[in-house]
Amino acid sequence: MVVKDAHGPGLNILPEELPEYVQLIRSWSGSPEMMVEGLDSSFDAAFFVGYHNAAGEGGNALSHTINGGVVHRITVNGQPASEFLIYSWMAAWYGVPSVLLTGDKTLCEVGAELHPSLVTVPVKDDVGGRSQGFSPTLACRLIREGAERAVKQDLSAARITLPEHFRVELTYKSHRDAYTKGFYPGAERVDAMTLAYETGDWYEANRFLLFAI
């Protein structure tokens, strides 16, 4: 089992608290895989634990995508793009099914539409700046039970087929960022705040996001 510490600086998980069979990836190398760095086609499945809804969307008091200080909104083929969408599709690019998602109720509902075999464990339901969730003890028990259900299913049937084409639109909080990052090869300036990038390869879409954010 490989765990990617994917929040903030990537230095949150205490290695000494992990079982011996777990490998921990900390901090960031700068690869396009970002929050699923270390993943490849040899993995049986991917879990996404502690995720939140997308920038510009409700359901979580801390909704953002990748960098809350820079990004106002990201859409892919017109759909709001959460970190779960972006990186579960990165897993799918490698042929790895995403089978568990835990986080806010709204994201879990959206995630289930993206991955029909996904086991979801909503542990909070926010409104505006108000956060409402379970006790940590109960949340951990529900996540453990969800993980067991997720891995007992037919994992080969949980794989999804990605779209053939991707149009990524990235709206910044500052027009200065939009102008500067608009020099990325293939980027299209939609307006003063928004760039678009089109490709048939999801890995290339992630490369764009890496350099444009």
mmCIF file of C-alpha atoms in Angstrom:
data_model
loop_
_atom_site.group_PDB
_atom_site.id
_atom_site.type_symbol
_atom_site.label_atom_id
_atom_site.label_comp_id
_atom_site.label_asym_id
_atom_site.label_seq_id
_atom_site.Cartn_x
_atom_site.Cartn_y
_atom_site.Cartn_z
ATOM 1 C CA MET A 1 0.000 0.000 0.000
ATOM 2 C CA VAL A 2 1.243 3.473 -0.937
ATOM 3 C CA VAL A 3 -0.118 6.617 0.734
ATOM 4 C CA LYS A 4 0.320 10.079 -0.816
ATOM 5 C CA ASP A 5 0.154 12.879 1.740
ATOM 6 C CA ALA A 6 -1.681 15.319 -0.517
ATOM 7 C CA HIS A 7 -2.741 18.208 1.715
ATOM 8 C CA GLY A 8 -0.874 21.521 1.799
ATOM 9 C CA PRO A 9 2.877 20.912 2.077
ATOM 10 C CA GLY A 10 2.324 17.150 2.075
ATOM 11 C CA LEU A 11 3.887 16.788 5.514
ATOM 12 C CA ASN A 12 0.836 16.009 7.637
ATOM 13 C CA ILE A 13 0.875 12.235 8.133
ATOM 14 C CA LEU A 14 3.125 10.879 10.878
ATOM 15 C CA PRO A 15 5.229 8.049 9.384
ATOM 16 C CA GLU A 16 5.716 6.410 12.777
ATOM 17 C CA GLU A 17 1.951 5.885 13.056
ATOM 18 C CA LEU A 18 1.722 3.792 9.872
ATOM 19 C CA PRO A 19 1.868 -0.017 9.597
ATOM 20 C CA GLU A 20 5.074 -1.550 8.260
ATOM 21 C CA TYR A 21 3.479 -2.519 4.945
ATOM 22 C CA VAL A 22 2.665 1.114 4.050
ATOM 23 C CA GLN A 23 4.950 3.344 2.005
ATOM 24 C CA LEU A 24 4.409 7.085 2.492
ATOM 25 C CA ILE A 25 5.061 9.718 -0.182
ATOM 26 C CA ARG A 26 5.552 13.138 1.414
ATOM 27 C CA SER A 27 5.872 16.648 -0.028
ATOM 28 C CA TRP A 28 5.901 17.333 -3.788
ATOM 29 C CA SER A 29 8.278 16.525 -6.636
ATOM 30 C CA GLY A 30 6.522 18.686 -9.236
ATOM 31 C CA SER A 31 5.155 15.862 -11.403
ATOM 32 C CA PRO A 32 1.810 16.257 -13.239
ATOM 33 C CA GLU A 33 0.334 13.433 -11.143
ATOM 34 C CA MET A 34 0.540 15.718 -8.094
ATOM 35 C CA MET A 35 -1.992 14.311 -5.587
ATOM 36 C CA VAL A 36 -1.655 10.766 -6.926
ATOM 37 C CA GLU A 37 2.095 10.850 -7.477
ATOM 38 C CA GLY A 38 3.548 7.365 -7.245
ATOM 39 C CA LEU A 39 0.537 5.779 -8.916
ATOM 40 C CA ASP A 40 1.039 3.568 -11.960
ATOM 41 C CA SER A 41 -0.740 0.760 -13.790
ATOM 42 C CA SER A 42 0.458 -1.861 -11.283
ATOM 43 C CA PHE A 43 -2.016 -0.708 -8.603
ATOM 44 C CA ASP A 44 -5.286 -2.555 -8.028
ATOM 45 C CA ALA A 45 -7.323 0.433 -6.860
ATOM 46 C CA ALA A 46 -7.221 3.993 -5.530
ATOM 47 C CA PHE A 47 -8.780 5.437 -2.368
ATOM 48 C CA PHE A 48 -9.417 9.173 -1.882
ATOM 49 C CA VAL A 49 -9.741 10.013 1.818
ATOM 50 C CA GLY A 50 -10.657 13.408 3.255
ATOM 51 C CA TYR A 51 -11.553 15.182 0.005
ATOM 52 C CA HIS A 52 -13.644 18.327 -0.490
ATOM 53 C CA ASN A 53 -15.840 19.849 -3.149
ATOM 54 C CA ALA A 54 -14.586 21.930 -6.061
ATOM 55 C CA ALA A 55 -13.697 25.616 -6.178
ATOM 56 C CA GLY A 56 -16.805 27.674 -6.836
ATOM 57 C CA GLU A 57 -19.109 24.976 -5.443
ATOM 58 C CA GLY A 58 -20.891 24.601 -2.099
ATOM 59 C CA GLY A 59 -21.100 21.715 0.319
ATOM 60 C CA ASN A 60 -17.806 22.380 2.073
ATOM 61 C CA ALA A 61 -16.680 25.433 4.030
ATOM 62 C CA LEU A 62 -13.222 25.033 2.476
ATOM 63 C CA SER A 63 -14.159 24.207 -1.123
ATOM 64 C CA HIS A 64 -11.226 24.852 -3.460
ATOM 65 C CA THR A 65 -9.305 23.186 -6.269
ATOM 66 C CA ILE A 66 -5.524 22.746 -5.948
ATOM 67 C CA ASN A 67 -4.735 26.325 -4.865
ATOM 68 C CA GLY A 68 -7.470 28.347 -3.207
ATOM 69 C CA GLY A 69 -5.439 31.538 -3.408
ATOM 70 C CA VAL A 70 -5.057 31.368 -7.188
ATOM 71 C CA VAL A 71 -7.975 29.409 -8.643
ATOM 72 C CA HIS A 72 -11.522 30.752 -8.760
ATOM 73 C CA ARG A 73 -12.894 27.832 -10.757
ATOM 74 C CA ILE A 74 -11.854 24.955 -13.023
ATOM 75 C CA THR A 75 -14.183 23.143 -15.393
ATOM 76 C CA VAL A 76 -13.567 20.114 -17.586
ATOM 77 C CA ASN A 77 -15.932 19.747 -20.525
ATOM 78 C CA GLY A 78 -18.211 22.207 -18.745
ATOM 79 C CA GLN A 79 -18.277 20.294 -15.457
ATOM 80 C CA PRO A 80 -16.880 21.809 -12.221
ATOM 81 C CA ALA A 81 -13.577 20.061 -11.546
ATOM 82 C CA SER A 82 -12.775 19.014 -8.007
ATOM 83 C CA GLU A 83 -9.448 17.551 -6.988
ATOM 84 C CA PHE A 84 -11.236 14.213 -6.869
ATOM 85 C CA LEU A 85 -12.341 14.498 -10.498
ATOM 86 C CA ILE A 86 -8.889 15.572 -11.641
ATOM 87 C CA TYR A 87 -6.918 12.882 -9.842
ATOM 88 C CA SER A 88 -9.394 10.010 -10.048
ATOM 89 C CA TRP A 89 -9.273 10.591 -13.802
ATOM 90 C CA MET A 90 -5.489 10.542 -13.535
ATOM 91 C CA ALA A 91 -5.840 7.135 -11.908
ATOM 92 C CA ALA A 92 -8.176 6.090 -14.724
ATOM 93 C CA TRP A 93 -5.547 7.247 -17.240
ATOM 94 C CA TYR A 94 -3.312 4.551 -15.726
ATOM 95 C CA GLY A 95 -6.172 2.033 -15.811
ATOM 96 C CA VAL A 96 -6.593 2.093 -12.024
ATOM 97 C CA PRO A 97 -10.175 2.183 -10.674
ATOM 98 C CA SER A 98 -11.127 4.660 -7.950
ATOM 99 C CA VAL A 99 -13.248 2.697 -5.488
ATOM 100 C CA LEU A 100 -13.446 4.771 -2.279
ATOM 101 C CA LEU A 101 -14.173 8.450 -1.663
ATOM 102 C CA THR A 102 -14.600 10.025 1.768
ATOM 103 C CA GLY A 103 -15.313 13.674 2.458
ATOM 104 C CA ASP A 104 -18.248 16.057 2.267
ATOM 105 C CA LYS A 105 -21.718 14.876 1.245
ATOM 106 C CA THR A 106 -21.921 17.034 -1.871
ATOM 107 C CA LEU A 107 -18.641 15.787 -3.309
ATOM 108 C CA CYS A 108 -19.603 12.189 -2.572
ATOM 109 C CA GLU A 109 -22.805 12.646 -4.577
ATOM 110 C CA VAL A 110 -20.883 14.083 -7.535
ATOM 111 C CA GLY A 111 -18.189 11.419 -7.255
ATOM 112 C CA ALA A 112 -20.736 8.616 -7.464
ATOM 113 C CA GLU A 113 -21.894 10.018 -10.807
ATOM 114 C CA LEU A 114 -18.320 9.954 -12.135
ATOM 115 C CA HIS A 115 -17.551 6.415 -10.936
ATOM 116 C CA PRO A 116 -20.571 4.058 -10.814
ATOM 117 C CA SER A 117 -18.748 1.474 -8.636
ATOM 118 C CA LEU A 118 -17.447 4.054 -6.164
ATOM 119 C CA VAL A 119 -18.074 3.476 -2.457
ATOM 120 C CA THR A 120 -18.668 6.854 -0.813
ATOM 121 C CA VAL A 121 -18.446 7.739 2.865
ATOM 122 C CA PRO A 122 -19.806 11.249 3.532
ATOM 123 C CA VAL A 123 -18.594 12.390 6.941
ATOM 124 C CA LYS A 124 -19.647 16.052 6.850
ATOM 125 C CA ASP A 125 -22.246 18.327 5.275
ATOM 126 C CA ASP A 126 -21.417 22.028 5.292
ATOM 127 C CA VAL A 127 -23.634 25.021 4.556
ATOM 128 C CA GLY A 128 -21.884 28.308 3.851
ATOM 129 C CA GLY A 129 -19.156 28.677 6.453
ATOM 130 C CA ARG A 130 -20.824 26.234 8.826
ATOM 131 C CA SER A 131 -19.245 22.814 9.205
ATOM 132 C CA GLN A 132 -21.257 19.843 10.450
ATOM 133 C CA GLY A 133 -19.746 16.375 10.771
ATOM 134 C CA PHE A 134 -19.463 13.161 12.751
ATOM 135 C CA SER A 135 -17.196 12.419 15.680
ATOM 136 C CA PRO A 136 -13.716 11.256 14.577
ATOM 137 C CA THR A 137 -14.351 7.834 16.120
ATOM 138 C CA LEU A 138 -17.541 7.292 14.137
ATOM 139 C CA ALA A 139 -16.039 8.752 10.955
ATOM 140 C CA CYS A 140 -13.051 6.400 11.151
ATOM 141 C CA ARG A 141 -15.316 3.401 11.684
ATOM 142 C CA LEU A 142 -17.482 4.320 8.698
ATOM 143 C CA ILE A 143 -14.401 4.846 6.530
ATOM 144 C CA ARG A 144 -12.965 1.481 7.583
ATOM 145 C CA GLU A 145 -16.236 -0.261 6.748
ATOM 146 C CA GLY A 146 -16.419 1.551 3.407
ATOM 147 C CA ALA A 147 -12.863 0.548 2.548
ATOM 148 C CA GLU A 148 -13.694 -3.102 3.204
ATOM 149 C CA ARG A 149 -16.710 -2.928 0.880
ATOM 150 C CA ALA A 150 -14.675 -1.143 -1.773
ATOM 151 C CA VAL A 151 -11.944 -3.774 -2.068
ATOM 152 C CA LYS A 152 -14.322 -6.752 -1.918
ATOM 153 C CA GLN A 153 -16.044 -5.776 -5.162
ATOM 154 C CA ASP A 154 -14.966 -6.799 -8.682
ATOM 155 C CA LEU A 155 -12.220 -4.209 -9.166
ATOM 156 C CA SER A 156 -11.911 -4.854 -12.889
ATOM 157 C CA ALA A 157 -15.560 -3.839 -13.308
ATOM 158 C CA ALA A 158 -14.912 -0.574 -11.438
ATOM 159 C CA ARG A 159 -12.698 0.893 -14.170
ATOM 160 C CA ILE A 160 -14.124 3.801 -16.147
ATOM 161 C CA THR A 161 -13.540 5.015 -19.700
ATOM 162 C CA LEU A 162 -12.326 8.595 -19.939
ATOM 163 C CA PRO A 163 -13.764 11.060 -22.471
ATOM 164 C CA GLU A 164 -11.991 11.174 -25.820
ATOM 165 C CA HIS A 165 -11.469 14.941 -25.621
ATOM 166 C CA PHE A 166 -10.966 17.416 -22.797
ATOM 167 C CA ARG A 167 -11.565 21.147 -22.681
ATOM 168 C CA VAL A 168 -10.152 22.533 -19.448
ATOM 169 C CA GLU A 169 -11.154 26.068 -18.483
ATOM 170 C CA LEU A 170 -9.231 27.674 -15.633
ATOM 171 C CA THR A 171 -10.560 30.907 -14.152
ATOM 172 C CA TYR A 172 -8.127 32.770 -11.936
ATOM 173 C CA LYS A 173 -8.712 35.169 -9.079
ATOM 174 C CA SER A 174 -6.254 37.614 -10.672
ATOM 175 C CA HIS A 175 -6.078 38.723 -14.297
ATOM 176 C CA ARG A 176 -2.315 38.959 -13.868
ATOM 177 C CA ASP A 177 -2.074 35.201 -13.419
ATOM 178 C CA ALA A 178 -4.300 34.632 -16.439
ATOM 179 C CA TYR A 179 -2.088 36.846 -18.578
ATOM 180 C CA THR A 180 1.217 35.309 -17.490
ATOM 181 C CA LYS A 181 0.089 31.670 -17.601
ATOM 182 C CA GLY A 182 -1.555 32.308 -20.954
ATOM 183 C CA PHE A 183 1.860 31.873 -22.559
ATOM 184 C CA TYR A 184 1.703 28.127 -21.862
ATOM 185 C CA PRO A 185 1.892 26.364 -25.258
ATOM 186 C CA GLY A 186 -1.608 25.672 -26.537
ATOM 187 C CA ALA A 187 -3.396 27.815 -23.954
ATOM 188 C CA GLU A 188 -6.278 29.953 -25.213
ATOM 189 C CA ARG A 189 -7.208 33.240 -23.566
ATOM 190 C CA VAL A 190 -10.977 33.138 -23.148
ATOM 191 C CA ASP A 191 -11.190 36.462 -21.305
ATOM 192 C CA ALA A 192 -9.089 38.527 -18.907
ATOM 193 C CA MET A 193 -9.505 35.965 -16.120
ATOM 194 C CA THR A 194 -9.835 32.639 -17.934
ATOM 195 C CA LEU A 195 -7.616 30.289 -19.925
ATOM 196 C CA ALA A 196 -8.703 27.222 -21.867
ATOM 197 C CA TYR A 197 -6.673 24.207 -22.925
ATOM 198 C CA GLU A 198 -7.852 21.389 -25.180
ATOM 199 C CA THR A 199 -6.327 17.951 -25.571
ATOM 200 C CA GLY A 200 -7.186 14.316 -26.128
ATOM 201 C CA ASP A 201 -4.747 13.210 -23.418
ATOM 202 C CA TRP A 202 -5.684 13.644 -19.757
ATOM 203 C CA TYR A 203 -2.026 13.522 -18.738
ATOM 204 C CA GLU A 204 -1.397 16.606 -20.891
ATOM 205 C CA ALA A 205 -4.357 18.336 -19.263
ATOM 206 C CA ASN A 206 -2.706 17.702 -15.897
ATOM 207 C CA ARG A 207 0.595 19.032 -17.204
ATOM 208 C CA PHE A 208 -1.233 22.237 -18.168
ATOM 209 C CA LEU A 209 -2.764 22.530 -14.691
ATOM 210 C CA LEU A 210 0.624 21.947 -13.060
ATOM 211 C CA PHE A 211 2.229 24.854 -14.884
ATOM 212 C CA ALA A 212 -0.813 27.126 -15.091
ATOM 213 C CA ILE A 213 -1.626 27.179 -11.358
#
